[in-house]
Short mmCIF file of C-alpha atoms in Angstrom, two decimals:
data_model
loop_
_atom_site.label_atom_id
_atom_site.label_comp_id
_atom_site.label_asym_id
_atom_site.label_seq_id
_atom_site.Cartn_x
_atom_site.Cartn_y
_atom_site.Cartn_z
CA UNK A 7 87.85 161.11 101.72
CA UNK A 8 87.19 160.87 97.92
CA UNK A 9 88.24 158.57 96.22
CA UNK A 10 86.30 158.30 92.97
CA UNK A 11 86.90 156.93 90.06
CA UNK A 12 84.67 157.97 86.42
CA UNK A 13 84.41 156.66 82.90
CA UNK A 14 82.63 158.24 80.36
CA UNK A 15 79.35 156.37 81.36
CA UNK A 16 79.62 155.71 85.38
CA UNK A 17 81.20 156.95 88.59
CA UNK A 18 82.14 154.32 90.79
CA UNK A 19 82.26 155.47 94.56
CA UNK A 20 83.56 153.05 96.58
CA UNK A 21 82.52 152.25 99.87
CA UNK A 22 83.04 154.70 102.73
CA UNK A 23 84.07 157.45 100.44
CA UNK A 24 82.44 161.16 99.87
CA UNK A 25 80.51 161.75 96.94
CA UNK A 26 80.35 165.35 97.64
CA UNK A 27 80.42 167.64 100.73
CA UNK A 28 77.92 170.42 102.60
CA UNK A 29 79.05 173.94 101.06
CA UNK A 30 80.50 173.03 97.90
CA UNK A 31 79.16 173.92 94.74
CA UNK A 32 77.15 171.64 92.52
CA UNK A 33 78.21 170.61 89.42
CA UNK A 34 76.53 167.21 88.73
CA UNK A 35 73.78 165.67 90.36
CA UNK A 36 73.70 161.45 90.29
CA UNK A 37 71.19 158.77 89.19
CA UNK A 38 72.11 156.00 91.42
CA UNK A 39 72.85 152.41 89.34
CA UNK A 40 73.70 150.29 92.10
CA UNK A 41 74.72 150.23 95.78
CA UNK A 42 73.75 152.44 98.68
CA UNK A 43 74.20 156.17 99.43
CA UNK A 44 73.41 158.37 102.66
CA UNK A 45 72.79 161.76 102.72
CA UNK A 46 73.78 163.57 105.76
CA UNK A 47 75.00 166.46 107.67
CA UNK A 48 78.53 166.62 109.11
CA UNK A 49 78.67 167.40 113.09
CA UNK A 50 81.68 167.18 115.57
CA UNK A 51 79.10 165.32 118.69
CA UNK A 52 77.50 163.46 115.72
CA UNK A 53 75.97 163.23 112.09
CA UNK A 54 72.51 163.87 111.02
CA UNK A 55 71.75 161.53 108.53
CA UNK A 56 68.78 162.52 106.23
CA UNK A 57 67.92 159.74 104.01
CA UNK A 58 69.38 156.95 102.78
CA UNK A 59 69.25 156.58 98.67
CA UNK A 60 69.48 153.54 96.28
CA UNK A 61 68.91 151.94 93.25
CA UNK A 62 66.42 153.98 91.17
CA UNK A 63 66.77 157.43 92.85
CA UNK A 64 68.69 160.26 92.64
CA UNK A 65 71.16 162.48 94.98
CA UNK A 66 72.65 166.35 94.12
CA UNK A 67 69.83 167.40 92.25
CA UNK A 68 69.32 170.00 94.16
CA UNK A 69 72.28 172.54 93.99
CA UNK A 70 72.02 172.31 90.24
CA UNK A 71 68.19 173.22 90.36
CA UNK A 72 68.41 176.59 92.29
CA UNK A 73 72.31 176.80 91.68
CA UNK A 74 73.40 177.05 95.48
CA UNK A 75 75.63 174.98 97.34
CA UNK A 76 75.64 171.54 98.29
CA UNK A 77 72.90 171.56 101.64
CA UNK A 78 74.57 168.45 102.58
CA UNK A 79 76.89 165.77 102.39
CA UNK A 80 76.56 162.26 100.24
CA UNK A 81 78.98 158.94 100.75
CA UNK A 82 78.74 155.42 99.76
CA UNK A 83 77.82 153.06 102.42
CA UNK A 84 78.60 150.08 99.66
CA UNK A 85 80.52 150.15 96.80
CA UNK A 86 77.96 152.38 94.60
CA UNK A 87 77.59 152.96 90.66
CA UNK A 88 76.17 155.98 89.68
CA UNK A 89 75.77 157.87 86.22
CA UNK A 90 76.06 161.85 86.32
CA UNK A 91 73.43 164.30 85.39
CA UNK A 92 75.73 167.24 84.51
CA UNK A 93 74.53 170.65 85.16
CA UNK A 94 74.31 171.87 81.38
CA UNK A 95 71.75 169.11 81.15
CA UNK A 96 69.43 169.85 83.57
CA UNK A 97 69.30 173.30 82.87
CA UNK A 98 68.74 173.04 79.26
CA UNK A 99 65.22 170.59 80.68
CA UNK A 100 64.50 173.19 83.35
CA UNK A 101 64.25 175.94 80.52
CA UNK A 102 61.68 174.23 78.49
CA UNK A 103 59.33 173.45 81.52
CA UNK A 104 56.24 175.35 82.08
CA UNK A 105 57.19 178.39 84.40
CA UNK A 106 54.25 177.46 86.84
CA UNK A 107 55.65 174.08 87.50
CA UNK A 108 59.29 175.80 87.61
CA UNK A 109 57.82 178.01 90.60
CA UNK A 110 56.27 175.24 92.19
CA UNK A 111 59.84 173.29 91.73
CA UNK A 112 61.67 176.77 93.31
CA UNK A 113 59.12 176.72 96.08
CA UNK A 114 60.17 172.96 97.55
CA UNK A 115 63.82 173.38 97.09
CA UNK A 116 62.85 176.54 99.37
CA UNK A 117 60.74 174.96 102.13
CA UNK A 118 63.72 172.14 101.86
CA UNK A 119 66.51 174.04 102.57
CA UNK A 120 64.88 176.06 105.47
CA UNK A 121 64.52 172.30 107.19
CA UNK A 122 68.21 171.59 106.56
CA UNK A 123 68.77 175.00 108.48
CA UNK A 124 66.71 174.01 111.53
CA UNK A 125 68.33 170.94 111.30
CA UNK A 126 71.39 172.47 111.24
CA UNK A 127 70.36 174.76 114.69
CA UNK A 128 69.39 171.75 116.78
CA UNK A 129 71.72 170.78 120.04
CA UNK A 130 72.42 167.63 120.70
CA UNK A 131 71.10 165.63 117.61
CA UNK A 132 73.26 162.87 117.76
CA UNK A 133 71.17 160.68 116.78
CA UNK A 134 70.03 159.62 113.34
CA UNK A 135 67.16 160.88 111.83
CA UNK A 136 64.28 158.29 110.64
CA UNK A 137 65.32 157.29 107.14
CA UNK A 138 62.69 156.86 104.35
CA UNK A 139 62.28 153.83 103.08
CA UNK A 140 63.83 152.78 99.27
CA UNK A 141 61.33 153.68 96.31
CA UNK A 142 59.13 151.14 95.36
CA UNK A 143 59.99 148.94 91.74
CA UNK A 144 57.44 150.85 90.27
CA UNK A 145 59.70 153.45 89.61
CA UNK A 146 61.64 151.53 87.30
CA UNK A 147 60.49 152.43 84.42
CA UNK A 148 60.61 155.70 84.88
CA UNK A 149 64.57 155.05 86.27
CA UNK A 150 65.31 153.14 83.58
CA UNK A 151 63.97 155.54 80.94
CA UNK A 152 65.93 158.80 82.53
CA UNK A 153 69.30 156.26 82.54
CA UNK A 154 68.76 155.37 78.87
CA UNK A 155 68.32 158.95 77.64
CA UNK A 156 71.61 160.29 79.72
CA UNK A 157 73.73 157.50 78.55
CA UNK A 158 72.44 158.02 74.62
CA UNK A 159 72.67 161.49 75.40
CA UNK A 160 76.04 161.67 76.35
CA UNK A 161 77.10 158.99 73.33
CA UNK A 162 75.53 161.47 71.22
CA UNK A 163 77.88 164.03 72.43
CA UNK A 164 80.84 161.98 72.36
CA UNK A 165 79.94 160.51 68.57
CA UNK A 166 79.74 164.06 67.11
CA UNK A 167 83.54 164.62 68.38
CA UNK A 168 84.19 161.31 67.14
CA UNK A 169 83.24 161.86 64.05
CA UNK A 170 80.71 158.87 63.84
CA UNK A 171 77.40 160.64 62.12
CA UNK A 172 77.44 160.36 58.19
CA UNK A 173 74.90 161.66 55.67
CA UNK A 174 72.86 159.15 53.70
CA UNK A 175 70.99 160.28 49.88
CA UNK A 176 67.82 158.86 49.17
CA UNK A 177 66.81 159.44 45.21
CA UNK A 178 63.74 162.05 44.55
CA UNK A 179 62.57 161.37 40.96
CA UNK A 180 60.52 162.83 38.35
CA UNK A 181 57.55 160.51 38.17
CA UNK A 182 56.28 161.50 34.79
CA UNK A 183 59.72 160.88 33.26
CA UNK A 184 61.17 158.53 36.03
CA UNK A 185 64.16 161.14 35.40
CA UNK A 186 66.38 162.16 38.87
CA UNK A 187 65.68 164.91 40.19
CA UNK A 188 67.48 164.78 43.64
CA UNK A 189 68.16 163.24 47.16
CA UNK A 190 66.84 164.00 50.60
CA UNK A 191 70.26 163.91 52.79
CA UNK A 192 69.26 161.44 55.55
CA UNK A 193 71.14 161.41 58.98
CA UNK A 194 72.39 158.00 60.49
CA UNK A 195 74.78 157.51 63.40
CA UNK A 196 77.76 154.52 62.84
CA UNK A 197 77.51 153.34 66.66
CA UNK A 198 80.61 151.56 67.36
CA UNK A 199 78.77 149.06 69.19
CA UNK A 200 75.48 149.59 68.32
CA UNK A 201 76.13 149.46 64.33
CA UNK A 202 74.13 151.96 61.94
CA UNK A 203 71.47 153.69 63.88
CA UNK A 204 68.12 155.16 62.26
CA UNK A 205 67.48 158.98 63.18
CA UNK A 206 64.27 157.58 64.88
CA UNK A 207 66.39 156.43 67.82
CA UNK A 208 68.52 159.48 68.51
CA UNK A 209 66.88 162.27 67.29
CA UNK A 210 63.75 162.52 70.24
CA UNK A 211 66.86 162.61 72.25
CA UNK A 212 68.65 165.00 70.55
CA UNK A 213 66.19 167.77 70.70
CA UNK A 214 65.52 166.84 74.46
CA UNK A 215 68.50 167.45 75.67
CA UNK A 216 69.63 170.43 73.13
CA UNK A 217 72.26 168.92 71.29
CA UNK A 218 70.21 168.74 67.89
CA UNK A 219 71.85 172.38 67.24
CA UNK A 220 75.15 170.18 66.95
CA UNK A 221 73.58 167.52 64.50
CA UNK A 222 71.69 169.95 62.05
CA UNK A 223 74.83 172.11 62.35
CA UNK A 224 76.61 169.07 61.36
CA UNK A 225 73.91 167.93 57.95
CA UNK A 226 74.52 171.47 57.04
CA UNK A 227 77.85 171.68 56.35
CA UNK A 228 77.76 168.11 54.82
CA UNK A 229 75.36 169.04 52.36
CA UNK A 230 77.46 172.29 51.50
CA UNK A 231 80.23 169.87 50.93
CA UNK A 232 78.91 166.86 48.89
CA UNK A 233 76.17 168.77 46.87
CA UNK A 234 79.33 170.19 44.29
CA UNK A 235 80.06 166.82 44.33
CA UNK A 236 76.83 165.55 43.38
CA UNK A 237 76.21 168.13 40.78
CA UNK A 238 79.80 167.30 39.33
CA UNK A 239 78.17 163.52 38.88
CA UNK A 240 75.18 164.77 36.76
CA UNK A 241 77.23 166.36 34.28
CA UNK A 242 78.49 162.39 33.47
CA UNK A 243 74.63 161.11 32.77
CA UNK A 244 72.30 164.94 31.31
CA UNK A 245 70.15 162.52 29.84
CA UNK A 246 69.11 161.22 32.28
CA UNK A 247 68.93 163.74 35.25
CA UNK A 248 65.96 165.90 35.66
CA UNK A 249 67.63 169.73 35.47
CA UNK A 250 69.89 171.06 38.10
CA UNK A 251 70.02 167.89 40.90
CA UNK A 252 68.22 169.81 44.48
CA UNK A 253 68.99 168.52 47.75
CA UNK A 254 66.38 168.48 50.54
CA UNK A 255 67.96 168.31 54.37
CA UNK A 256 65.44 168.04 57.40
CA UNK A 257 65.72 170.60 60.35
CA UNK A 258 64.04 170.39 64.13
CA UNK A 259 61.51 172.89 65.05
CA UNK A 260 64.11 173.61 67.79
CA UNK A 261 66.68 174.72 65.24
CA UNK A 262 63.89 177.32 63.59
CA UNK A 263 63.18 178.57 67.46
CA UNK A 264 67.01 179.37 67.73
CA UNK A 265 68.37 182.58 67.47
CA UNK A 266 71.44 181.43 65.27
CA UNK A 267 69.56 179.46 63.04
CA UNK A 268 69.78 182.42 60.10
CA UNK A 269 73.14 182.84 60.62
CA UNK A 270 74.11 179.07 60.43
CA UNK A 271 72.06 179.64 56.63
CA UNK A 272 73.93 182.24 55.92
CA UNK A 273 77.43 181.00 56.38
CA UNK A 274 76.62 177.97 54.87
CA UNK A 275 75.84 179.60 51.07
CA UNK A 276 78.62 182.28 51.85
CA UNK A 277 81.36 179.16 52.95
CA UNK A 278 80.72 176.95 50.60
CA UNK A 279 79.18 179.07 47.23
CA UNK A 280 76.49 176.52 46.00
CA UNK A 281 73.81 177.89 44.58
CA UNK A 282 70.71 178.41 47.23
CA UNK A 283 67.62 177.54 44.68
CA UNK A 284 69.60 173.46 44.74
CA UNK A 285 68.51 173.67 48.56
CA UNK A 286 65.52 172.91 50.88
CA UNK A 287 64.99 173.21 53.90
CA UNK A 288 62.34 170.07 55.21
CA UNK A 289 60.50 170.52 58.41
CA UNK A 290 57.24 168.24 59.77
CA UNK A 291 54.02 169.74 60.45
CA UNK A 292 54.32 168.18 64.22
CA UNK A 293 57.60 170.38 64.70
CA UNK A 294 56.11 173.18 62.89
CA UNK A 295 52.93 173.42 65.40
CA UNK A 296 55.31 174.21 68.91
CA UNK A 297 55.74 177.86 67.67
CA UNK A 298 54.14 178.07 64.24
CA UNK A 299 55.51 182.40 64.39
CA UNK A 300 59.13 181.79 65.42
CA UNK A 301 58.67 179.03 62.21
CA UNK A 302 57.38 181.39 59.85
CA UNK A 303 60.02 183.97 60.79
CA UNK A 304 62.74 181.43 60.27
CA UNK A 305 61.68 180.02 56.88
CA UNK A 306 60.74 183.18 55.51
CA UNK A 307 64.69 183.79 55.91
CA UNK A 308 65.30 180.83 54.26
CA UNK A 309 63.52 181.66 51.98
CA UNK A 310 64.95 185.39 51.37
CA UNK A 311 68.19 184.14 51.04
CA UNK A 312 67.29 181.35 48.13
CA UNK A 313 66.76 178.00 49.23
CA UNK A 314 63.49 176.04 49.01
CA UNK A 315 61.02 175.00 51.96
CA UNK A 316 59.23 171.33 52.00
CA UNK A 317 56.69 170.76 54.74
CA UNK A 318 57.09 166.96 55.34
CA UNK A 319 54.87 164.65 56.37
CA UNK A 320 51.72 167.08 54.53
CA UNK A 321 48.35 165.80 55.98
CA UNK A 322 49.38 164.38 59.11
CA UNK A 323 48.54 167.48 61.39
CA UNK A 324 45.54 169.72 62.46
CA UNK A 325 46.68 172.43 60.63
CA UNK A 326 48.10 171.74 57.31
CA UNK A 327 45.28 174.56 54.76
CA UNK A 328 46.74 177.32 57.48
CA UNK A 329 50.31 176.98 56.65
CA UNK A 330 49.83 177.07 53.17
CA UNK A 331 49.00 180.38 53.73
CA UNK A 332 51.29 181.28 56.45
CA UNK A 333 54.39 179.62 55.38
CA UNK A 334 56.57 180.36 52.46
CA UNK A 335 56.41 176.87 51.15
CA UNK A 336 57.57 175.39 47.85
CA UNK A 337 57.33 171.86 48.23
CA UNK A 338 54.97 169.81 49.77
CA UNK A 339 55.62 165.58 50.59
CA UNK A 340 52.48 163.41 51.12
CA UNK A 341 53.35 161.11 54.34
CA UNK A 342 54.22 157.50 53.38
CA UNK A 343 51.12 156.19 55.24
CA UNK A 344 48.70 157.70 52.61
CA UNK A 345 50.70 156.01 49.57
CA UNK A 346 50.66 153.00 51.77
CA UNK A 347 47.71 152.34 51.63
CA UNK A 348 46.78 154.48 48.70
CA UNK A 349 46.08 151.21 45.84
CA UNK A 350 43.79 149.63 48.37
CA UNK A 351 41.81 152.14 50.72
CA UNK A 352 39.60 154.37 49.04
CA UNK A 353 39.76 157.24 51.87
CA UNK A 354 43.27 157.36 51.33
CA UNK A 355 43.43 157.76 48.00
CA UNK A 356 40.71 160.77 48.17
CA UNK A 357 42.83 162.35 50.81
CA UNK A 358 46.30 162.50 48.30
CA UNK A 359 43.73 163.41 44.96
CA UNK A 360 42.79 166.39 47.71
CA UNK A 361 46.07 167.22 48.28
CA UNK A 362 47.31 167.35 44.57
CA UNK A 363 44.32 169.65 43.58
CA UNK A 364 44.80 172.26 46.26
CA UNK A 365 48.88 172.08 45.53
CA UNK A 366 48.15 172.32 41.56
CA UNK A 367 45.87 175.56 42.37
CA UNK A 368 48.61 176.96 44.59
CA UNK A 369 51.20 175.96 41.88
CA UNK A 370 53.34 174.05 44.67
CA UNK A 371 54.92 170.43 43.32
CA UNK A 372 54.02 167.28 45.45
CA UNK A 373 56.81 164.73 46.09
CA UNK A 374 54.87 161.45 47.14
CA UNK A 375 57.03 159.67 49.83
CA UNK A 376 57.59 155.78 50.68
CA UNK A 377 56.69 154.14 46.93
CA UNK A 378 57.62 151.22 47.23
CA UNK A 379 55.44 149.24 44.37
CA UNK A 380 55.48 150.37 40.24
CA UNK A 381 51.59 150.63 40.40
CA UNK A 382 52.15 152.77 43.61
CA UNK A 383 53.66 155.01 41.52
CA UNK A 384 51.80 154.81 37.78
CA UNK A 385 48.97 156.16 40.12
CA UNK A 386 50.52 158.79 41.36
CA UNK A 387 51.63 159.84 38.08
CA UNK A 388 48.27 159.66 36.90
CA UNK A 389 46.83 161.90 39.72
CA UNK A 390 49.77 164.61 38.80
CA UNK A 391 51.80 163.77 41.97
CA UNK A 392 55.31 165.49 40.26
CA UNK A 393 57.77 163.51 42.18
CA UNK A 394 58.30 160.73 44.18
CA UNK A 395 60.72 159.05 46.57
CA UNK A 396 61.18 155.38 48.13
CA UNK A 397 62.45 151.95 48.05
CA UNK A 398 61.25 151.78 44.35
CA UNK A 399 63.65 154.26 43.48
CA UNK A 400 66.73 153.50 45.51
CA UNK A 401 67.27 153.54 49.48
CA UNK A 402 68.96 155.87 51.23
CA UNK A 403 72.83 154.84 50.46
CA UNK A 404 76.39 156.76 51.57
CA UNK A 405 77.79 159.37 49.58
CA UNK A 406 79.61 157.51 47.27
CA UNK A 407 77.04 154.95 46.45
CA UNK A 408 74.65 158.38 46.06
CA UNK A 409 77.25 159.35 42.95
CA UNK A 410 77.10 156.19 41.80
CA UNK A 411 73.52 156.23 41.20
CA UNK A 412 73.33 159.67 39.83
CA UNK A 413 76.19 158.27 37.31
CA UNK A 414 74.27 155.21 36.23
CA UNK A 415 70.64 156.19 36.57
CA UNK A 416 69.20 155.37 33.01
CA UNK A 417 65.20 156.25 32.87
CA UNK A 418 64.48 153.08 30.19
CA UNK A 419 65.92 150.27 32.97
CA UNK A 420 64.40 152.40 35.52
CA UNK A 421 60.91 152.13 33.86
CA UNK A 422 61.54 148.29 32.83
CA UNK A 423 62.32 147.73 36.37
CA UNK A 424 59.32 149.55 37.88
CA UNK A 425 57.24 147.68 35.83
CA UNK A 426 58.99 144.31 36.77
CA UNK A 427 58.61 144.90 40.35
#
């Protein structure tokens, strides 16, 4: 009988029990934490047992590969803690693998389920099968790193219902006049356990498993909400602020690939009326180089309907001269590891004096990222870099502290600082 019991990150099968049965459909298939599993099939003069399973492997996956019914049963032969691998998950994986491997997957399942039917057709088979042996510990790792992702993946889930993602604003300033000129909106995640957690750690897993629709979904709409509000803070401090304050939010290259990524555009300027030239759009050149057309199609809406486009991360990829000429861009950011290292290496600083040229003759503005140090940025300002962005400046901060800044930003103590520093 069943008699399981789940939580949001195990299901605890106790001994004896069924996990599932032969014939029903599959909804989940099971990384196995602890205890001990056998897979089997059901007969009146005796079972066939198939394998046994443990720590480290995996049972069900199966019926949610080829989307048939269970080929046979599973029950705990200990107590047994497993995590599920939900069928919306695997199929999201599935889609983005090559389609020779997915064949070559189709063809196994195949030649598996034809031995289950022999199986099934053999009289008198009372006795067990051999069982394989347990995998060996060098499939930790690997075990370890699929448990990881399905448990962060399905926090992720539950901390968008929750409510626990927040927007951060990190200042963008006018280096000639040290004058603000925005914020890059900055995604963090306020883990109840886990505290304030960098985009670095979630994101990868975010696109994996398809919920980074949810998350960019998310950034948009906060950045339709808070930009009146920052706007409404420059009118305190004109002197100050560099023009109209812009607002620069990051987006996947899976979000550009998706069908409703115009749409979600579109309703944003129609449901919340700010004004599409105080937005951009930021994508990497990494992100950019999965399906450079589908990227050009996408931006090229974005940039129909108003907003800006800043490639991120400019001079880090194989292709960066081609998009300039592919890509309706408006704004390109020099990665943090050439201003680095940009007072000291000479290479470096050749490669950012390259960069400003060609984006002066193609009358695109530069904003130099991670400045950290006041001679960092005299440089810069020197070379013609137009803005920059980093610790220097201000870190990334929550909304309110963001208003703050914009409210108090004074371009005299922000020079006298710089220069302290």
């Amino acid at each position: 009988m069943n008699a399981l019991h789940t939580s949001l990150d195990r299901t605890l099968v106790p001994a004896g029990s069924l996990l599932f049965s032969a014939g029903e459909p599959g909804d989940a298939a099971y990384l196995i934490v602890g205890g001990r599993l056998e897979v089997f099939l059901a007969r009146p003069e005796g079972d066939i047992v198939l394998a046994h399973r443990g720590p480290g492997e995996i049972v069900g996956e199966m019926a949610i590969l080829d989307r048939r019914p269970r080929s046979a049963s599973v029950r705990a032969l200990e107590d047994s803690a497993l995590v599920a691998v939900t069928e919306q998950q695997l199929a999201h994986r599935i889609a983005e693998t090559d389609p020779i491997l997915c064949m070559c997957l189709g063809v196994v399942l195949e030649r598996y389920r034809e031995t289950v039917a022999l199986l099934e057709q053999m009289k008198g088979a009372a006795s067990p099968m051999p069982v394989p042996a347990l995998r060996p510990s060098a499939t930790d790792g690997v075990f370890a790193a699929a448990l990881n992702t399905l448990v962060l993946e399905r926090e992720i889930r539950s901390g968008v219902a929750d409510g626990q993602f927040e927007m951060h604003f990190q200042p963008i300033v006018r280096l000639a006049s040290r004058r603000l000129a925005g914020f890059e909106a900055l995604m963090r995640w306020r883990h109840p356990q886990r505290g304030l957690v960098p985009p670095s750690a979630f994101i990868p897993v975010a696109e994996s498993s398809g919920l980074i629709g949810d998350l960019t979904g998310f950034a948009l709409a906060e950045v339709g909400r808070v930009l009146p509000e920052l706007m409404l803070g420059a009118l305190h401090n004109p002197r100050h602020i560099d023009g109209p304050l812009f607002l620069s939010v990051n987006v996947s290259g899976h979000d550009l690939a998706a069908a409703s990524f115009p749409q979600m555009i579109a309703d944003l300027i129609s449901q919340t009326g700010i004004a599409p030239g105080s937005l951009k759009i930021e994508v990497t050149e990494s992100l950019l180089m999965k399906d450079p057309e589908r990227a050009a199609e996408a931006l090229a809406g974005c940039r129909r309907a108003g907003l800006g486009v800043a490639i991120d991360d400019f001079g880090t990829g194989y292709s960066s001269l081609s998009y300039l000429s592919t890509l309706p861009v408006t704004t390109l950011k020099i990665d943090r590891a050439f201003v680095r290292t940009l007072l000291v290496d000479q290479t470096s600083r050749r490669i950012v004096q390259t960069v400003l040229r060609l984006a002066d003759e193609l009358e695109i503005p530069v904003v130099a990222e991670g400045i950290e140090h006041a001679e960092e940025a005299d440089l810069l300002t020197e070379m013609g870099c137009a803005f920059g962005q980093g610790y220097l400046f201000g870190h990334p901060a929550p909304l309110e502290a963001a208003i703050m800044t914009i409210r108090e930003w004074n371009v005299v103590d922000r020079s006298l600082q710089a220069k302290a520093s």
